[in-house]
């Protein structure tokens, strides 16, 4: 069996799907050299990824790593500990409950008018002519503003959250230890002060709800900060990637773009196709074999990293008809971009709502929106996070229709 190189994880580049297809057709599970030098496996097949999501032998808790990884992971504020890095029945159930209440579709639906207003304000602020980077002008500030307001944390400190989020979403086994330490300390100091202030003035925002949970003994102090960090990172990078990847895909498929402009009621279906084709994360977050096990025909020793490739699953011909065709009307489209099973993305309703409003409004208000670079010059970000996103998306907005 081939061992996939570490770049397969960290730097898939603009068109990884052909290389992925070749490995997947040989075997749905491969060894992979990531983190470099570790015992690690990549799951590439749609069926195998879906099964792995529901397989309780795969743990998300750093305690199940071999000691040389465990000690480093234990220092990661993102990994210790929140709903995303906890196993049922104990920690996961306790840590997810208050968050899942806050993200129920019915509660999220109330955000629609405010999201629409933020989208329109950002579009109104685009310059009349010349190039803009759609990521910095739109895709990043939209979800970051939404998650800050929903949490009830100061929107004007967005630049700090962006910087900390960028650093603290990187892999602790790969990224500079001193940089991670410094960002963790800055983040913790900031939220220690904010939590102390808010405690004297509890409101009906999510931060206040989390502080009540802390004071009733549901969370430890570190779990409170870890949960805030997860909500901030997963709350903005994911949606930013979806908006950037989706806009690029539409601008590179003019016939699909034209159909969507003519039939805006297809936007929710287009959002699902964007998530299947170039979803916000290439890989699902940390999973560790908690015992010796087999996945497909491959024996996986206890303590191994098991990486689930969302990107590969989304292009598996066993699961999708003509998977390389980008089709905004695709149906059925049971993609795994939000995961599956007990860890299914708690933020999915908020991500989908922002996608629907953002794409509907961009298409309606910017009838001339176009790329300002050739499609092959669009640059994908390469870092050690799970992200599948662009470095920048240079566009010309053109004529603007009033809100
Ligand atoms: C998560 C994440 C991290 C764009 C989304 C993220 C952020 C990722 C990243 N959901 C659940 C841990 C657990 O930037 O790497 S994906």
CSV table of C-alpha atoms and ligand atoms in Angstrom, one decimal, residues 78 84-85 169 230 233-234 237-238 241 280-281 285 385-388, ligand 1:
chain,number,residue,atom,x,y,z
A,78,UNK,CA,-8.7,24.2,21.0
A,84,UNK,CA,-15.5,19.0,19.4
A,85,UNK,CA,-12.8,17.1,21.2
A,169,UNK,CA,-6.6,26.7,14.6
A,230,UNK,CA,-14.0,26.7,19.2
A,233,UNK,CA,-12.9,29.7,15.0
A,234,UNK,CA,-15.5,27.2,13.7
A,237,UNK,CA,-13.3,30.3,9.1
A,238,UNK,CA,-15.8,27.7,7.9
A,241,UNK,CA,-14.2,29.4,3.2
A,280,UNK,CA,-14.9,24.4,4.2
A,281,UNK,CA,-12.7,21.7,5.7
A,285,UNK,CA,-11.0,17.1,13.1
A,385,UNK,CA,-5.4,23.7,9.9
A,386,UNK,CA,-8.2,21.6,8.5
A,387,UNK,CA,-9.4,24.4,6.3
A,388,UNK,CA,-10.1,24.2,2.6
B,1,LIG,C1,-14.3,22.4,13.6
B,1,LIG,C2,-13.1,23.1,13.5
B,1,LIG,C3,-12.0,22.8,14.2
B,1,LIG,C4,-12.5,25.4,8.4
B,1,LIG,C5,-14.6,23.8,12.0
B,1,LIG,C6,-13.3,24.0,12.4
B,1,LIG,C7,-12.3,25.0,11.9
B,1,LIG,C8,-11.4,24.4,10.8
B,1,LIG,C9,-10.1,24.9,10.6
B,1,LIG,N1,-15.2,22.9,12.7
B,1,LIG,C10,-14.4,21.5,14.6
B,1,LIG,C11,-12.1,21.9,15.2
B,1,LIG,C12,-13.3,21.2,15.4
B,1,LIG,O1,-9.9,26.1,10.4
B,1,LIG,O2,-9.1,24.2,10.6
B,1,LIG,S1,-12.2,24.0,9.4
